């Protein structure tokens, strides 16, 4: 509650042109935006550019945000749009860099390397708009209506994208269950 | 064991593991450097382009700016009694059926620098709208390839107009807002050709059933003394719902 109050105060100050308030706000949300962008783009430099574009865009258009309570949703929409722009700019969706954290594959973590490999493969098969829905729902924990509202798409479209994406990832995991781990198609960073 | 967990749980955990990391300081620094050099948007930003750009390009893009008119496709489909179309589409103006006032509003819209971001016009007490004509203004700023602005109808309410996409000779966008307390949404489509036919349509449907449509008969954009001056002639009408 306190966090929301502080965020609102910062948003309102930034809307009035207070750059220090905007910077404080950017620092509060920067890591979260970066995480979302990395998940959607699977490309760290592209994610950095997307976050930077998002924050600059946010600063420029903050005076037009009528309801400060909707700052997060508004910002997430800007970020998803920036990610889509990066996709169009870079056009290198498949088979690029694949970050592997070997330590996470040990027995004391519940997500196995096999899971990770197959999920990575399945996720890369998704379109950017499908990835965005998966990330907002499964990572940020938004409900499907909230996802639809954030992205500005009809509820049915959000449901459809989430269903397709989840089924794709589920199929990837089931493929993993049926056979040994295949060689990766990416290059470990 | 992994196999015992649901696919959703595994997806969620994978995403959380993949999301570990912080935004590098150099990105934060570069962001602030850019934002400190960026002026915040104001509704009064009516000079979207550098004056050094070719006049024709400025006209073409800046012109993508004006519309208020009646009779978008949805309106035509849903409410034939309000049918209004572009001259090119209909060949001749259609007479509105009895009960619906033919609305002709001459709108001489001069984009002045006195426009303020949140300077809303006085809002009279809510009153039930019947049918009739409506005039209004639309104020649009063009930044790069994005247009945004405010549409005011009868000076009773504001509608936020947002548009993204190529803005060269034609564009479309979405409008959302309130009409006498009822949420409205709709679309705007328009085109502008320097020295040629220009126009567009607009349609709004509100939660209380009120529909508004408009036709832009002419769009004129001139640039003088470093000020964009946009003039549009609008024929519009609305009909109360329910």
CSV table of C-alpha atoms in Angstrom, one decimal:
chain,number,residue,atom,x,y,z
A,1,UNK,CA,0.0,0.0,0.0
A,2,UNK,CA,2.8,2.3,1.0
A,3,UNK,CA,4.6,1.3,-2.2
A,4,UNK,CA,1.6,2.2,-4.3
A,5,UNK,CA,1.3,5.6,-2.6
A,6,UNK,CA,4.9,6.4,-3.2
A,7,UNK,CA,4.7,5.3,-6.8
A,8,UNK,CA,1.6,7.4,-7.3
A,9,UNK,CA,3.3,10.5,-5.8
A,10,UNK,CA,6.4,9.9,-8.0
A,11,UNK,CA,4.2,9.6,-11.1
A,12,UNK,CA,2.3,12.7,-10.3
A,13,UNK,CA,5.5,14.7,-9.7
A,14,UNK,CA,7.0,13.3,-12.9
A,15,UNK,CA,3.9,14.3,-14.8
A,16,UNK,CA,4.5,17.9,-13.7
A,17,UNK,CA,8.0,17.7,-15.2
A,18,UNK,CA,10.0,16.7,-12.1
A,19,UNK,CA,12.9,14.8,-13.6
A,20,UNK,CA,14.3,13.7,-10.3
A,21,UNK,CA,10.9,12.0,-9.5
A,22,UNK,CA,11.0,10.3,-12.9
A,23,UNK,CA,14.4,9.0,-12.3
A,24,UNK,CA,13.4,7.6,-8.9
A,25,UNK,CA,10.5,6.0,-10.6
A,26,UNK,CA,12.6,4.6,-13.4
A,27,UNK,CA,15.0,3.0,-10.9
A,28,UNK,CA,12.1,1.4,-9.1
A,29,UNK,CA,10.7,-0.2,-12.3
A,30,UNK,CA,13.9,-0.7,-14.3
A,31,UNK,CA,14.7,-4.2,-13.2
A,32,UNK,CA,11.2,-5.4,-13.7
A,33,UNK,CA,11.0,-3.9,-17.2
A,34,UNK,CA,14.3,-5.5,-18.0
A,35,UNK,CA,13.2,-8.9,-16.9
A,36,UNK,CA,10.0,-8.7,-18.9
A,37,UNK,CA,11.9,-7.5,-22.0
A,38,UNK,CA,14.5,-10.2,-21.7
A,39,UNK,CA,11.9,-12.9,-21.4
A,40,UNK,CA,10.0,-11.6,-24.5
A,41,UNK,CA,13.0,-10.8,-26.7
A,42,UNK,CA,15.4,-13.5,-25.5
A,43,UNK,CA,18.2,-11.1,-26.4
A,44,UNK,CA,19.9,-8.9,-23.8
A,45,UNK,CA,21.0,-6.0,-26.0
A,46,UNK,CA,17.5,-5.8,-27.6
A,47,UNK,CA,16.0,-5.9,-24.1
A,48,UNK,CA,18.2,-3.0,-22.9
A,49,UNK,CA,17.2,-1.0,-25.9
A,50,UNK,CA,13.5,-1.8,-25.4
A,51,UNK,CA,13.7,-0.7,-21.7
A,52,UNK,CA,15.5,2.5,-22.6
A,53,UNK,CA,13.0,3.4,-25.3
A,54,UNK,CA,10.2,2.6,-23.0
A,55,UNK,CA,11.4,4.8,-20.2
A,56,UNK,CA,12.1,7.7,-22.6
A,57,UNK,CA,8.7,7.3,-24.1
A,58,UNK,CA,7.2,7.2,-20.7
A,59,UNK,CA,8.9,10.4,-19.7
A,60,UNK,CA,7.7,12.2,-22.8
A,61,UNK,CA,4.1,11.0,-22.6
A,62,UNK,CA,3.6,11.0,-18.8
A,63,UNK,CA,1.6,14.2,-18.9
A,64,UNK,CA,-1.0,12.4,-21.0
A,65,UNK,CA,-1.5,9.6,-18.5
A,66,UNK,CA,-4.8,10.6,-17.0
A,67,UNK,CA,-5.0,8.0,-14.1
A,68,UNK,CA,-1.7,7.6,-12.2
A,69,UNK,CA,-3.1,4.4,-10.8
A,70,UNK,CA,-2.8,2.9,-14.2
A,71,UNK,CA,0.9,3.7,-14.5
A,72,UNK,CA,2.0,0.1,-14.3
A,73,UNK,CA,-0.4,-1.2,-17.0
A,74,UNK,CA,0.5,1.8,-19.2
A,75,UNK,CA,4.2,1.2,-18.8
A,76,UNK,CA,3.8,-2.5,-19.5
A,77,UNK,CA,2.0,-1.7,-22.7
A,78,UNK,CA,4.7,0.8,-23.7
A,79,UNK,CA,7.3,-1.9,-23.0
A,80,UNK,CA,5.5,-4.6,-25.1
A,81,UNK,CA,5.3,-2.1,-28.0
A,82,UNK,CA,9.0,-1.3,-27.6
A,83,UNK,CA,9.7,-5.1,-27.7
A,84,UNK,CA,7.7,-5.4,-30.9
A,85,UNK,CA,9.7,-2.5,-32.3
A,86,UNK,CA,12.9,-4.3,-31.4
A,87,UNK,CA,11.7,-7.4,-33.1
A,88,UNK,CA,11.0,-5.5,-36.3
A,89,UNK,CA,14.4,-3.8,-36.1
A,90,UNK,CA,16.5,-6.8,-35.4
A,91,UNK,CA,14.7,-9.6,-37.2
A,92,UNK,CA,16.7,-12.2,-35.5
A,93,UNK,CA,14.3,-14.2,-33.5
A,94,UNK,CA,15.5,-17.8,-33.9
A,95,UNK,CA,18.7,-19.6,-33.0
A,96,UNK,CA,20.5,-16.7,-31.5
A,97,UNK,CA,22.0,-16.4,-28.1
A,98,UNK,CA,20.9,-18.9,-25.5
A,99,UNK,CA,21.8,-18.1,-21.9
A,100,UNK,CA,22.4,-21.2,-19.8
A,101,UNK,CA,22.8,-21.2,-16.1
A,102,UNK,CA,24.4,-24.6,-15.3
A,103,UNK,CA,24.0,-24.1,-11.6
A,104,UNK,CA,20.3,-24.2,-12.0
A,105,UNK,CA,20.4,-27.6,-13.4
A,106,UNK,CA,21.7,-29.3,-10.3
A,107,UNK,CA,19.5,-31.7,-8.4
A,108,UNK,CA,18.6,-29.2,-5.7
A,109,UNK,CA,16.6,-27.1,-8.0
A,110,UNK,CA,13.3,-28.3,-9.2
A,111,UNK,CA,13.5,-27.1,-12.8
A,112,UNK,CA,15.7,-29.5,-14.7
A,113,UNK,CA,18.0,-28.7,-17.5
A,114,UNK,CA,15.8,-30.8,-19.7
A,115,UNK,CA,12.8,-28.7,-18.9
A,116,UNK,CA,14.8,-25.5,-19.5
A,117,UNK,CA,16.0,-26.7,-22.8
A,118,UNK,CA,12.6,-27.7,-24.1
A,119,UNK,CA,10.9,-24.6,-22.8
A,120,UNK,CA,13.5,-22.5,-24.4
A,121,UNK,CA,12.9,-24.3,-27.7
A,122,UNK,CA,9.1,-24.0,-27.3
A,123,UNK,CA,9.2,-20.4,-26.3
A,124,UNK,CA,11.3,-19.4,-29.3
A,125,UNK,CA,8.6,-20.9,-31.6
A,126,UNK,CA,6.1,-18.4,-30.2
A,127,UNK,CA,5.4,-15.1,-31.9
A,128,UNK,CA,6.3,-12.0,-29.9
A,129,UNK,CA,2.7,-11.2,-29.1
A,130,UNK,CA,2.2,-14.7,-27.7
A,131,UNK,CA,5.4,-14.4,-25.7
A,132,UNK,CA,4.1,-11.1,-24.2
A,133,UNK,CA,0.9,-12.8,-23.1
A,134,UNK,CA,2.8,-15.7,-21.5
A,135,UNK,CA,5.2,-13.4,-19.7
A,136,UNK,CA,2.5,-11.0,-18.4
A,137,UNK,CA,0.3,-13.9,-17.2
A,138,UNK,CA,2.8,-16.5,-15.9
A,139,UNK,CA,5.6,-14.2,-14.8
A,140,UNK,CA,3.9,-11.0,-13.7
A,141,UNK,CA,0.9,-12.9,-12.5
A,142,UNK,CA,-1.7,-10.8,-14.3
A,143,UNK,CA,-5.1,-12.3,-14.8
A,144,UNK,CA,-6.1,-12.8,-18.4
A,145,UNK,CA,-8.5,-9.8,-18.4
A,146,UNK,CA,-5.7,-7.8,-16.9
A,147,UNK,CA,-3.4,-9.0,-19.7
A,148,UNK,CA,-6.0,-8.0,-22.3
A,149,UNK,CA,-6.4,-4.6,-20.7
A,150,UNK,CA,-2.7,-4.0,-20.5
A,151,UNK,CA,-2.1,-4.9,-24.1
A,152,UNK,CA,-5.2,-3.3,-25.3
A,153,UNK,CA,-6.5,-6.4,-27.0
A,154,UNK,CA,-9.9,-8.1,-26.8
A,155,UNK,CA,-10.2,-10.7,-24.0
A,156,UNK,CA,-10.8,-13.4,-26.4
A,157,UNK,CA,-7.6,-12.6,-28.2
A,158,UNK,CA,-5.7,-12.7,-25.0
A,159,UNK,CA,-7.2,-16.1,-24.1
A,160,UNK,CA,-6.5,-17.5,-27.5
A,161,UNK,CA,-2.9,-16.4,-27.5
A,162,UNK,CA,-2.3,-17.7,-24.0
A,163,UNK,CA,-4.0,-21.0,-24.8
A,164,UNK,CA,-1.9,-21.5,-28.0
A,165,UNK,CA,1.3,-20.5,-26.2
A,166,UNK,CA,0.7,-22.7,-23.2
A,167,UNK,CA,-0.1,-25.7,-25.4
A,168,UNK,CA,3.0,-25.1,-27.4
A,169,UNK,CA,5.1,-25.0,-24.3
A,170,UNK,CA,3.3,-28.0,-22.8
A,171,UNK,CA,4.0,-29.9,-26.0
A,172,UNK,CA,7.6,-29.0,-25.8
A,173,UNK,CA,7.7,-30.4,-22.2
A,174,UNK,CA,5.9,-33.6,-23.2
A,175,UNK,CA,8.4,-34.1,-26.1
A,176,UNK,CA,11.1,-33.9,-23.5
A,177,UNK,CA,9.3,-36.5,-21.4
A,178,UNK,CA,9.2,-38.9,-24.4
A,179,UNK,CA,12.9,-38.9,-25.2
A,180,UNK,CA,16.4,-37.9,-24.3
A,181,UNK,CA,17.4,-34.3,-24.3
A,182,UNK,CA,18.3,-33.2,-27.8
A,183,UNK,CA,21.2,-31.0,-28.6
A,184,UNK,CA,20.5,-27.4,-28.2
A,185,UNK,CA,20.1,-25.2,-31.2
A,186,UNK,CA,21.5,-22.1,-29.6
A,187,UNK,CA,24.9,-21.0,-28.8
A,188,UNK,CA,25.6,-20.8,-25.0
A,189,UNK,CA,26.6,-17.3,-24.1
B,1,UNK,CA,10.2,-34.4,-9.2
B,2,UNK,CA,9.7,-32.3,-12.2
B,3,UNK,CA,7.3,-34.7,-13.9
B,4,UNK,CA,4.9,-34.4,-11.1
B,5,UNK,CA,4.4,-30.7,-11.5
B,6,UNK,CA,2.0,-29.1,-13.9
B,7,UNK,CA,3.2,-27.6,-17.1
B,8,UNK,CA,2.0,-24.2,-15.9
B,9,UNK,CA,4.2,-24.5,-12.7
B,10,UNK,CA,7.2,-25.5,-14.8
B,11,UNK,CA,6.6,-22.6,-17.2
B,12,UNK,CA,6.3,-20.1,-14.3
B,13,UNK,CA,9.4,-21.4,-12.6
B,14,UNK,CA,11.4,-21.3,-15.8
B,15,UNK,CA,10.3,-17.7,-16.5
B,16,UNK,CA,11.3,-16.7,-12.9
B,17,UNK,CA,14.7,-18.3,-13.3
B,18,UNK,CA,15.3,-16.7,-16.7
B,19,UNK,CA,14.3,-13.3,-15.4
B,20,UNK,CA,17.1,-13.0,-12.8
B,21,UNK,CA,19.2,-10.0,-13.4
B,22,UNK,CA,19.3,-6.2,-13.1
B,23,UNK,CA,19.2,-3.4,-15.6
B,24,UNK,CA,22.8,-2.3,-16.1
B,25,UNK,CA,23.8,1.1,-14.8
B,26,UNK,CA,25.0,2.1,-18.2
B,27,UNK,CA,21.5,1.6,-19.5
B,28,UNK,CA,20.0,3.7,-16.7
B,29,UNK,CA,22.6,6.4,-17.3
B,30,UNK,CA,22.0,6.5,-21.0
B,31,UNK,CA,18.2,6.5,-20.4
B,32,UNK,CA,18.4,9.5,-18.1
B,33,UNK,CA,20.7,11.3,-20.5
B,34,UNK,CA,18.1,10.8,-23.2
B,35,UNK,CA,15.1,11.7,-21.1
B,36,UNK,CA,16.8,14.9,-19.8
B,37,UNK,CA,17.1,16.0,-23.4
B,38,UNK,CA,13.5,15.1,-24.2
B,39,UNK,CA,10.8,17.6,-23.7
B,40,UNK,CA,7.6,16.3,-22.2
B,41,UNK,CA,4.6,16.2,-24.5
B,42,UNK,CA,2.1,19.0,-24.3
B,43,UNK,CA,-1.2,19.2,-26.0
B,44,UNK,CA,0.0,22.6,-27.3
B,45,UNK,CA,2.8,21.0,-29.3
B,46,UNK,CA,1.4,21.8,-32.6
B,47,UNK,CA,4.6,22.2,-34.5
B,48,UNK,CA,5.7,18.6,-34.7
B,49,UNK,CA,8.3,18.9,-37.4
B,50,UNK,CA,11.4,20.8,-37.8
B,51,UNK,CA,10.8,23.7,-40.1
B,52,UNK,CA,13.8,22.6,-42.1
B,53,UNK,CA,11.9,19.6,-43.4
B,54,UNK,CA,10.5,19.7,-46.9
B,55,UNK,CA,7.3,21.6,-46.8
B,56,UNK,CA,5.4,18.9,-48.7
B,57,UNK,CA,6.4,16.2,-46.2
B,58,UNK,CA,5.4,18.4,-43.4
B,59,UNK,CA,2.1,19.1,-45.0
B,60,UNK,CA,1.5,15.4,-45.7
B,61,UNK,CA,2.3,14.2,-42.3
B,62,UNK,CA,0.9,17.1,-40.3
B,63,UNK,CA,-2.2,16.9,-42.3
B,64,UNK,CA,-2.9,13.5,-41.0
B,65,UNK,CA,-4.5,15.3,-38.3
B,66,UNK,CA,-7.9,16.4,-38.7
B,67,UNK,CA,-11.2,14.7,-38.6
B,68,UNK,CA,-14.5,14.9,-37.3
B,69,UNK,CA,-17.3,13.5,-39.3
B,70,UNK,CA,-20.3,11.2,-39.3
B,71,UNK,CA,-21.0,7.8,-40.5
B,72,UNK,CA,-18.2,5.3,-40.1
B,73,UNK,CA,-18.7,1.8,-41.4
B,74,UNK,CA,-20.0,0.5,-38.1
B,75,UNK,CA,-22.6,3.2,-37.9
B,76,UNK,CA,-23.7,2.5,-41.4
B,77,UNK,CA,-24.1,-1.1,-40.7
B,78,UNK,CA,-25.7,-0.7,-37.3
B,79,UNK,CA,-27.7,2.4,-37.7
B,80,UNK,CA,-28.8,2.9,-41.3
B,81,UNK,CA,-30.9,5.8,-40.2
B,82,UNK,CA,-27.8,7.8,-39.5
B,83,UNK,CA,-26.0,6.8,-42.7
B,84,UNK,CA,-23.6,9.3,-43.9
B,85,UNK,CA,-20.8,8.6,-46.2
B,86,UNK,CA,-18.0,10.3,-48.0
B,87,UNK,CA,-18.9,11.9,-51.3
B,88,UNK,CA,-16.6,9.6,-53.1
B,89,UNK,CA,-18.3,6.6,-51.6
B,90,UNK,CA,-21.8,7.7,-52.0
B,91,UNK,CA,-21.7,9.8,-55.0
B,92,UNK,CA,-24.2,12.2,-53.5
B,93,UNK,CA,-25.3,13.2,-50.1
B,94,UNK,CA,-28.1,11.1,-48.7
B,95,UNK,CA,-31.0,12.7,-47.0
B,96,UNK,CA,-31.4,11.6,-43.4
B,97,UNK,CA,-34.7,10.1,-42.6
B,98,UNK,CA,-37.2,12.0,-40.5
B,99,UNK,CA,-36.4,12.1,-36.9
B,100,UNK,CA,-32.8,12.6,-37.4
B,101,UNK,CA,-31.5,16.1,-37.9
B,102,UNK,CA,-29.2,16.6,-40.7
B,103,UNK,CA,-26.2,18.0,-39.0
B,104,UNK,CA,-24.0,20.5,-40.7
B,105,UNK,CA,-21.4,22.1,-38.7
B,106,UNK,CA,-18.9,24.4,-40.1
B,107,UNK,CA,-15.8,24.0,-38.2
B,108,UNK,CA,-13.1,26.5,-38.7
B,109,UNK,CA,-10.4,25.0,-36.5
B,110,UNK,CA,-7.5,27.1,-35.9
B,111,UNK,CA,-4.8,25.4,-33.9
B,112,UNK,CA,-3.6,28.0,-31.6
B,113,UNK,CA,-0.8,27.9,-29.2
B,114,UNK,CA,-3.1,28.6,-26.3
B,115,UNK,CA,-4.2,25.0,-26.2
B,116,UNK,CA,-3.3,23.4,-22.9
B,117,UNK,CA,-2.8,19.8,-22.1
B,118,UNK,CA,-5.6,19.4,-19.6
B,119,UNK,CA,-7.5,22.6,-20.1
B,120,UNK,CA,-10.9,21.0,-20.5
B,121,UNK,CA,-13.8,23.2,-21.6
B,122,UNK,CA,-16.5,23.9,-19.1
B,123,UNK,CA,-18.7,20.8,-18.8
B,124,UNK,CA,-22.4,21.6,-18.4
B,125,UNK,CA,-24.6,19.6,-16.3
B,126,UNK,CA,-25.5,16.2,-17.9
B,127,UNK,CA,-28.4,16.4,-20.2
B,128,UNK,CA,-30.0,13.8,-22.3
B,129,UNK,CA,-29.0,14.0,-25.9
B,130,UNK,CA,-31.6,13.4,-28.5
B,131,UNK,CA,-30.8,13.7,-32.1
B,132,UNK,CA,-29.2,16.6,-33.8
B,133,UNK,CA,-26.2,18.2,-35.2
B,134,UNK,CA,-22.9,18.5,-33.6
B,135,UNK,CA,-19.9,20.5,-34.2
B,136,UNK,CA,-16.6,20.1,-32.6
B,137,UNK,CA,-12.9,20.5,-32.7
B,138,UNK,CA,-10.1,18.1,-33.0
B,139,UNK,CA,-6.6,19.1,-32.0
B,140,UNK,CA,-3.9,16.8,-33.0
B,141,UNK,CA,-0.1,16.8,-32.5
B,142,UNK,CA,2.0,14.8,-34.8
B,143,UNK,CA,5.3,13.5,-33.5
B,144,UNK,CA,7.3,11.3,-35.8
B,145,UNK,CA,4.9,8.7,-37.1
B,146,UNK,CA,2.5,9.1,-34.2
B,147,UNK,CA,-0.5,11.3,-33.9
B,148,UNK,CA,-2.3,12.1,-30.6
B,149,UNK,CA,-4.8,14.6,-29.8
B,150,UNK,CA,-8.1,15.6,-28.2
B,151,UNK,CA,-11.5,15.7,-29.8
B,152,UNK,CA,-14.2,17.9,-28.4
B,153,UNK,CA,-17.8,17.7,-29.5
B,154,UNK,CA,-20.2,20.4,-28.7
B,155,UNK,CA,-17.8,21.4,-26.0
B,156,UNK,CA,-19.6,19.0,-23.6
B,157,UNK,CA,-16.9,16.4,-23.3
B,158,UNK,CA,-13.4,15.4,-24.4
B,159,UNK,CA,-12.4,12.4,-26.2
B,160,UNK,CA,-8.9,11.2,-26.3
B,161,UNK,CA,-7.7,10.4,-29.7
B,162,UNK,CA,-4.7,8.1,-30.2
B,163,UNK,CA,-3.2,6.8,-33.3
B,164,UNK,CA,-0.1,4.9,-34.2
B,165,UNK,CA,1.2,3.9,-37.5
B,166,UNK,CA,2.4,5.5,-40.7
B,167,UNK,CA,1.1,9.0,-41.0
B,168,UNK,CA,1.7,10.1,-44.5
B,169,UNK,CA,-1.3,10.6,-46.6
B,170,UNK,CA,-3.8,8.7,-44.6
B,171,UNK,CA,-4.2,7.3,-41.2
B,172,UNK,CA,-6.7,5.8,-38.8
B,173,UNK,CA,-7.0,5.8,-35.1
B,174,UNK,CA,-9.1,5.0,-32.1
B,175,UNK,CA,-11.0,7.4,-30.0
B,176,UNK,CA,-12.1,6.9,-26.5
B,177,UNK,CA,-13.8,9.1,-24.0
B,178,UNK,CA,-17.0,10.0,-22.3
B,179,UNK,CA,-20.2,11.6,-23.6
B,180,UNK,CA,-22.4,12.9,-20.8
B,181,UNK,CA,-20.9,10.4,-18.4
B,182,UNK,CA,-21.2,7.4,-20.8
B,183,UNK,CA,-18.0,5.7,-22.0
B,184,UNK,CA,-17.6,5.9,-25.8
B,185,UNK,CA,-15.3,4.4,-28.2
B,186,UNK,CA,-14.9,4.4,-31.9
B,187,UNK,CA,-12.7,5.0,-34.8
B,188,UNK,CA,-11.4,7.8,-37.0
B,189,UNK,CA,-10.1,7.4,-40.5
B,190,UNK,CA,-8.9,10.1,-42.7
B,191,UNK,CA,-6.8,11.0,-45.6
B,192,UNK,CA,-5.1,14.1,-46.9
B,193,UNK,CA,-3.7,14.9,-50.3
B,194,UNK,CA,-2.2,18.2,-50.9
B,195,UNK,CA,-4.2,20.0,-53.5
B,196,UNK,CA,-6.5,17.0,-53.9
B,197,UNK,CA,-9.5,15.4,-52.3
B,198,UNK,CA,-9.2,15.0,-48.5
B,199,UNK,CA,-11.5,13.8,-46.0
B,200,UNK,CA,-12.5,11.1,-43.6
B,201,UNK,CA,-15.0,9.6,-41.4
B,202,UNK,CA,-15.5,9.1,-37.7
B,203,UNK,CA,-17.7,7.0,-35.6
B,204,UNK,CA,-18.4,6.8,-31.9
B,205,UNK,CA,-20.7,4.5,-30.0
B,206,UNK,CA,-21.4,5.2,-26.4
B,207,UNK,CA,-22.4,3.0,-23.5
B,208,UNK,CA,-25.8,4.7,-23.3
B,209,UNK,CA,-26.5,3.9,-27.0
B,210,UNK,CA,-25.7,7.3,-28.3
B,211,UNK,CA,-23.9,7.2,-31.6
B,212,UNK,CA,-22.1,10.0,-33.3
B,213,UNK,CA,-20.7,10.1,-36.8
B,214,UNK,CA,-19.1,12.7,-38.9
B,215,UNK,CA,-17.9,13.3,-42.3
B,216,UNK,CA,-15.1,15.6,-43.2
B,217,UNK,CA,-15.8,17.4,-46.4
B,218,UNK,CA,-12.5,19.2,-46.6
B,219,UNK,CA,-9.3,19.3,-44.9
B,220,UNK,CA,-7.0,22.2,-45.3
B,221,UNK,CA,-3.6,22.5,-43.7
B,222,UNK,CA,-1.4,25.5,-44.1
B,223,UNK,CA,1.8,26.6,-42.4
B,224,UNK,CA,2.5,30.2,-41.9
B,225,UNK,CA,4.5,32.2,-39.4
B,226,UNK,CA,5.7,29.0,-37.8
B,227,UNK,CA,2.2,28.0,-36.9
B,228,UNK,CA,0.1,25.1,-38.1
B,229,UNK,CA,-3.3,26.2,-39.1
B,230,UNK,CA,-5.8,23.5,-39.8
B,231,UNK,CA,-9.3,24.1,-41.1
B,232,UNK,CA,-11.8,21.4,-41.5
B,233,UNK,CA,-15.5,21.5,-42.6
B,234,UNK,CA,-17.5,18.9,-40.8
B,235,UNK,CA,-21.0,17.5,-41.4
B,236,UNK,CA,-22.0,15.6,-38.3
B,237,UNK,CA,-25.0,14.2,-36.5
B,238,UNK,CA,-25.8,12.2,-33.5
B,239,UNK,CA,-28.7,10.2,-32.3
B,240,UNK,CA,-29.4,9.3,-28.7
B,241,UNK,CA,-29.7,5.6,-27.8
B,242,UNK,CA,-32.5,3.8,-26.1
